[in-house]
Short mmCIF file of C-alpha atoms in Angstrom, two decimals:
data_model
loop_
_atom_site.label_atom_id
_atom_site.label_comp_id
_atom_site.label_asym_id
_atom_site.label_seq_id
_atom_site.Cartn_x
_atom_site.Cartn_y
_atom_site.Cartn_z
CA MET B 1 166.92 -33.14 136.86
CA LYS B 2 168.18 -29.62 136.27
CA ILE B 3 171.83 -29.49 135.20
CA ASP B 4 174.04 -26.71 136.53
CA ARG B 5 176.15 -25.77 133.51
CA ARG B 6 178.57 -23.72 135.60
CA ALA B 7 179.31 -26.71 137.81
CA LEU B 8 180.00 -28.79 134.71
CA LEU B 9 182.42 -26.25 133.31
CA ALA B 10 184.30 -25.72 136.56
CA GLY B 11 187.20 -27.90 137.57
CA GLY B 12 188.07 -29.38 134.18
CA LEU B 13 184.84 -31.42 133.82
CA ALA B 14 183.56 -34.05 136.20
CA ALA B 15 184.53 -37.67 135.59
CA GLY B 16 180.91 -38.71 135.08
CA VAL B 17 180.46 -36.13 132.35
CA GLY B 18 183.76 -37.11 130.81
CA ALA B 19 182.48 -40.67 130.48
CA CYS B 20 179.73 -39.36 128.17
CA VAL B 21 181.90 -36.91 126.23
CA PRO B 22 185.44 -38.13 125.54
CA VAL B 23 188.00 -35.55 126.61
CA ARG B 24 191.13 -35.56 124.47
CA SER B 25 194.44 -34.45 125.90
CA ASP B 26 195.05 -31.73 123.31
CA VAL B 27 193.70 -28.21 123.78
CA PRO B 28 191.34 -28.24 120.74
CA GLY B 29 189.86 -31.51 121.98
CA ARG B 30 189.25 -30.15 125.46
CA PHE B 31 187.78 -26.98 123.98
CA ALA B 32 185.37 -28.95 121.79
CA SER B 33 184.39 -31.26 124.64
CA ARG B 34 183.51 -28.39 126.92
CA LEU B 35 181.44 -26.74 124.22
CA ARG B 36 179.59 -29.99 123.53
CA ILE B 37 178.53 -29.94 127.17
CA VAL B 38 177.38 -26.32 126.89
CA GLU B 39 175.40 -27.18 123.77
CA ALA B 40 173.86 -30.34 125.24
CA THR B 41 172.85 -28.53 128.43
CA ALA B 42 171.35 -25.64 126.47
CA ASN B 43 169.35 -27.89 124.13
CA GLY B 44 170.14 -25.84 121.05
CA THR B 45 172.79 -25.55 118.32
CA LEU B 46 176.11 -23.88 119.03
CA GLY B 47 178.92 -22.72 116.77
CA VAL B 48 182.08 -21.19 118.27
CA ALA B 49 185.55 -20.30 116.98
CA ILE B 50 188.62 -18.71 118.57
CA TYR B 51 191.43 -17.17 116.55
CA ASP B 52 194.85 -16.70 118.16
CA THR B 53 196.26 -13.52 116.65
CA GLY B 54 199.75 -14.48 117.82
CA SER B 55 200.10 -17.99 116.42
CA GLY B 56 197.48 -17.75 113.68
CA ALA B 57 195.78 -20.89 115.00
CA LEU B 58 192.02 -21.27 114.63
CA THR B 59 190.21 -23.54 117.08
CA SER B 60 186.50 -24.19 116.73
CA TYR B 61 183.45 -26.25 117.54
CA ASN B 62 180.91 -26.60 114.74
CA GLY B 63 182.85 -23.78 113.17
CA PHE B 64 181.80 -24.55 109.60
CA ALA B 65 178.03 -24.31 110.20
CA ARG B 66 176.16 -21.26 108.93
CA PHE B 67 174.33 -18.94 111.31
CA PRO B 68 172.60 -15.58 110.79
CA HIS B 69 174.64 -12.43 111.36
CA CYS B 70 171.68 -10.63 112.92
CA SER B 71 173.16 -7.28 114.02
CA SER B 72 176.71 -8.58 114.45
CA PHE B 73 177.63 -7.62 110.86
CA LYS B 74 177.53 -3.98 111.99
CA LEU B 75 181.05 -4.43 113.35
CA SER B 76 182.31 -5.13 109.84
CA LEU B 77 180.21 -2.25 108.49
CA ALA B 78 181.75 0.20 110.97
CA ALA B 79 185.23 -1.08 110.09
CA PHE B 80 184.54 -0.66 106.36
CA VAL B 81 183.39 2.92 106.89
CA LEU B 82 186.50 3.73 108.93
CA LYS B 83 188.68 2.26 106.19
CA LEU B 84 186.92 4.21 103.47
CA GLY B 85 187.45 7.40 105.45
CA THR B 86 191.18 6.83 105.76
CA ASP B 87 191.62 5.60 102.19
CA GLY B 88 189.78 8.64 100.78
CA GLY B 89 186.69 6.81 99.57
CA MET B 90 184.30 8.56 101.94
CA ASP B 91 184.23 11.83 103.88
CA LEU B 92 183.39 10.79 107.42
CA SER B 93 182.73 14.38 108.43
CA GLU B 94 179.89 14.69 105.91
CA LYS B 95 176.60 15.62 107.57
CA VAL B 96 173.64 13.33 106.81
CA ASP B 97 169.95 14.04 107.40
CA TRP B 98 166.96 11.69 107.40
CA ASP B 99 163.22 12.02 107.96
CA ALA B 100 160.91 10.34 110.43
CA ALA B 101 159.66 7.90 107.79
CA ALA B 102 163.14 6.37 107.60
CA LEU B 103 163.25 5.48 111.29
CA LEU B 104 163.20 1.76 112.06
CA GLY B 105 162.67 -0.11 115.29
CA HIS B 106 165.63 0.12 117.67
CA SER B 107 167.12 3.35 116.37
CA PRO B 108 167.93 5.25 119.57
CA PHE B 109 170.66 7.47 118.12
CA THR B 110 168.97 8.42 114.85
CA ARG B 111 165.66 9.04 116.62
CA GLU B 112 167.38 11.41 119.06
CA ARG B 113 169.25 13.17 116.23
CA LEU B 114 166.29 13.39 113.84
CA ALA B 115 166.22 17.19 113.94
CA THR B 116 169.98 17.74 113.67
CA GLY B 117 171.34 14.86 111.60
CA ALA B 118 174.78 13.35 112.17
CA THR B 119 178.11 12.78 110.47
CA ILE B 120 178.91 9.52 108.75
CA ARG B 121 181.46 8.77 111.46
CA GLU B 122 178.81 9.30 114.14
CA LEU B 123 176.47 6.95 112.29
CA ALA B 124 179.17 4.27 112.15
CA GLU B 125 179.80 4.61 115.87
CA ALA B 126 176.05 4.38 116.56
CA ALA B 127 175.71 1.28 114.39
CA GLN B 128 178.45 -0.45 116.37
CA LYS B 129 177.86 0.79 119.91
CA GLN B 130 174.06 1.12 119.90
CA SER B 131 173.18 -1.26 117.05
CA ASP B 132 171.11 1.56 115.55
CA ASN B 133 169.17 0.09 112.63
CA THR B 134 168.44 3.34 110.80
CA ALA B 135 172.10 4.37 110.96
CA THR B 136 172.97 0.93 109.61
CA ASN B 137 170.74 1.20 106.55
CA ILE B 138 171.97 4.73 105.79
CA LEU B 139 175.54 3.44 105.83
CA LEU B 140 174.69 0.36 103.78
CA GLU B 141 173.31 2.63 101.06
CA ARG B 142 176.61 4.55 101.08
CA ILE B 143 178.79 1.44 100.66
CA GLY B 144 176.82 -0.15 97.83
CA GLY B 145 174.16 -2.01 99.77
CA PRO B 146 174.40 -5.56 101.10
CA GLN B 147 176.43 -6.52 98.02
CA GLY B 148 179.00 -3.87 98.95
CA MET B 149 179.28 -5.38 102.41
CA THR B 150 179.81 -8.84 100.92
CA ALA B 151 182.42 -7.47 98.53
CA PHE B 152 184.34 -6.01 101.46
CA TRP B 153 184.48 -9.40 103.16
CA ARG B 154 185.74 -11.02 99.97
CA ALA B 155 188.39 -8.33 99.57
CA ILE B 156 189.82 -9.00 103.04
CA GLY B 157 189.92 -12.78 102.60
CA ASP B 158 186.55 -13.93 103.95
CA PRO B 159 184.97 -16.29 101.38
CA THR B 160 182.00 -17.27 103.56
CA SER B 161 180.26 -14.24 105.08
CA ARG B 162 177.49 -12.68 103.02
CA LEU B 163 174.84 -10.00 103.37
CA ASP B 164 171.79 -10.03 101.12
CA ARG B 165 169.20 -7.72 102.68
CA TYR B 166 168.80 -4.58 104.75
CA GLU B 167 167.52 -4.18 108.29
CA LEU B 168 165.13 -5.49 109.46
CA GLU B 169 164.52 -8.28 106.91
CA LEU B 170 168.06 -9.68 107.27
CA ASN B 171 167.04 -11.11 110.65
CA ASN B 172 164.58 -13.57 109.05
CA VAL B 173 166.92 -16.52 108.50
CA PRO B 174 165.35 -19.93 109.08
CA ALA B 175 167.65 -22.89 109.74
CA GLY B 176 169.16 -24.04 106.44
CA GLU B 177 168.97 -20.62 104.76
CA ILE B 178 172.27 -19.16 103.52
CA MET B 179 171.19 -15.55 102.92
CA ASP B 180 172.63 -13.12 105.49
CA THR B 181 174.80 -15.78 107.13
CA THR B 182 178.36 -16.55 108.11
CA SER B 183 180.21 -19.25 110.04
CA ALA B 184 182.06 -19.06 113.33
CA ASP B 185 185.33 -19.98 111.61
CA ALA B 186 184.97 -17.25 108.99
CA MET B 187 183.92 -14.53 111.40
CA ALA B 188 186.55 -15.22 114.09
CA LEU B 189 189.18 -14.76 111.37
CA THR B 190 187.48 -11.64 110.01
CA VAL B 191 187.29 -10.05 113.46
CA GLY B 192 190.99 -10.82 113.86
CA ARG B 193 191.82 -9.12 110.57
CA LEU B 194 189.79 -6.04 111.54
CA THR B 195 190.87 -5.61 115.14
CA HIS B 196 194.44 -6.91 115.25
CA GLY B 197 195.40 -7.38 111.61
CA ASP B 198 196.46 -5.09 108.79
CA VAL B 199 193.11 -4.41 107.11
CA LEU B 200 192.71 -1.10 108.95
CA ALA B 201 195.24 1.60 109.71
CA GLU B 202 196.34 1.27 113.33
CA ASP B 203 194.46 4.40 114.41
CA ASP B 204 191.26 3.05 112.86
CA ALA B 205 191.79 -0.40 114.41
CA ALA B 206 192.29 1.25 117.80
CA THR B 207 189.10 3.26 117.30
CA LEU B 208 187.17 0.13 116.35
CA ARG B 209 188.48 -1.79 119.37
CA GLN B 210 187.49 1.06 121.68
CA TRP B 211 184.00 1.23 120.18
CA MET B 212 183.72 -2.51 120.83
CA VAL B 213 184.86 -2.10 124.43
CA ASP B 214 182.28 0.67 124.87
CA THR B 215 179.48 -1.49 123.42
CA ALA B 216 177.28 -2.46 126.35
CA THR B 217 174.96 -4.90 124.60
CA GLY B 218 177.38 -7.80 125.11
CA LEU B 219 178.04 -7.43 128.80
CA ASP B 220 175.64 -10.31 129.55
CA ARG B 221 176.96 -12.61 126.81
CA VAL B 222 180.54 -13.86 126.22
CA ARG B 223 182.03 -11.00 128.21
CA ALA B 224 180.04 -12.09 131.27
CA GLY B 225 182.16 -15.26 131.34
CA LEU B 226 185.53 -13.50 130.97
CA PRO B 227 187.60 -12.20 133.88
CA PRO B 228 186.53 -8.58 134.40
CA GLU B 229 190.12 -7.36 134.40
CA TRP B 230 190.71 -8.64 130.84
CA ARG B 231 190.14 -6.00 128.18
CA ALA B 232 187.46 -7.20 125.76
CA GLY B 233 185.02 -5.80 123.24
CA ASP B 234 182.30 -7.22 121.07
CA LYS B 235 179.26 -6.84 118.84
CA THR B 236 176.10 -8.80 119.45
CA GLY B 237 173.14 -9.87 117.36
CA THR B 238 169.72 -11.28 118.22
CA SER B 239 166.86 -12.53 116.08
CA LEU B 240 163.46 -13.27 117.59
CA TRP B 241 161.81 -13.39 114.15
CA PRO B 242 158.66 -15.53 114.37
CA GLY B 243 158.90 -19.09 113.14
CA MET B 244 162.68 -19.46 112.81
CA ARG B 245 163.82 -20.37 116.36
CA SER B 246 165.63 -17.58 118.17
CA VAL B 247 169.30 -16.82 117.48
CA TYR B 248 171.86 -15.18 119.77
CA VAL B 249 175.25 -13.98 118.48
CA ASP B 250 178.38 -12.49 120.00
CA ILE B 251 181.64 -11.72 118.14
CA GLY B 252 184.63 -9.84 119.49
CA PHE B 253 188.13 -9.83 120.94
CA VAL B 254 189.75 -10.44 124.30
CA GLU B 255 193.22 -9.44 125.45
CA PRO B 256 194.30 -11.85 128.21
CA PRO B 257 197.48 -10.99 130.13
CA ASP B 258 200.80 -12.48 129.01
CA ARG B 259 199.60 -13.76 125.65
CA ALA B 260 198.50 -12.52 122.23
CA PRO B 261 194.91 -11.28 121.84
CA LEU B 262 192.19 -13.72 120.84
CA THR B 263 189.18 -13.06 118.66
CA PHE B 264 186.00 -15.08 118.92
CA ALA B 265 182.70 -15.73 117.17
CA ALA B 266 179.86 -17.45 119.03
CA TYR B 267 176.42 -18.35 117.64
CA TYR B 268 173.56 -20.09 119.43
CA ARG B 269 170.25 -21.09 117.85
CA ALA B 270 167.71 -22.14 120.47
CA ASN B 271 165.38 -25.03 119.87
CA ARG B 272 162.38 -22.85 120.61
CA GLN B 273 160.98 -19.46 119.69
CA HIS B 274 161.29 -16.62 122.20
CA LEU B 275 159.09 -13.57 122.37
CA LYS B 276 161.85 -11.56 124.06
CA ALA B 277 165.54 -12.04 124.80
CA ASP B 278 165.84 -15.22 126.83
CA PRO B 279 168.12 -15.03 129.92
CA ALA B 280 168.96 -18.73 129.67
CA SER B 281 170.13 -18.28 126.07
CA LEU B 282 172.28 -15.31 127.02
CA ALA B 283 173.75 -17.49 129.77
CA VAL B 284 174.79 -20.01 127.11
CA LEU B 285 177.06 -17.36 125.57
CA ALA B 286 178.37 -16.46 129.03
CA ASP B 287 179.31 -20.14 129.40
CA VAL B 288 181.16 -19.85 126.09
CA GLY B 289 183.08 -16.98 127.67
CA ARG B 290 184.11 -19.27 130.53
CA VAL B 291 185.37 -21.85 128.05
CA ILE B 292 187.32 -19.11 126.22
CA THR B 293 188.85 -18.12 129.56
CA GLN B 294 190.02 -21.70 130.14
CA PHE B 295 191.34 -21.84 126.58
CA ALA B 296 193.31 -18.61 127.01
CA ARG B 297 194.93 -19.93 130.18
CA THR B 298 195.93 -23.30 128.80
CA ALA B 299 196.49 -22.98 125.04
#
């Protein structure tokens, strides 16, 4: 029998479902119970965390488990570049050139700008908004490689997230591997520090948030389950690397009315390998967005 996940999530969970998954009266318990249903219906592995920037509370489901960053680390990379520009460690107006041999798959901005080059700031924006892989590797070289990215996370209080390789190899992360991984708990907190904390100057944080809002790759993931009138932004990641079971990622922020902003990190590893982005797997993250909506209205 096909299960309608939206019907399960609506109306506070049906009694029959609740008999299978105990629903606690506290908000974290209800949050976890709803996500267990999403995970069970999807037949994969889910990790989700929400950070309340007002209270400092972190609520999660399977939040400790490691998942690949895929392209989602580019949000932190863009933030690091913005910070270096403001702190004087990098000239964001510097013009950078590259040749055709440097172009990687999915590099729409750097392919279009091959003849003219781009500034470092433009490359950071392209890495975030278009997930441009060539722009990403150029920037990684400028900040000390994957080790520089990891050092940035450690410096801002993230002991878990790590980057070990460049694009595209960083997407090859079989289950159980720790290279190029993070956890939902760690990344929800990191996104909070970057978007609504004191890591970045306010102008840079505002720029980063706007780049996230303008990022269209996540419109069919968590943001698809949020009320359209709520301001939200994100960065996605996807790995369809052969032999490792496909992974879908979405990290970001949401600003519900009449409460402090929330940041989120959602990771889903399917139990099968996909040759292209799987609509059903994207719908899993949209269901996470619906759970986040319920959380924001009740927590």
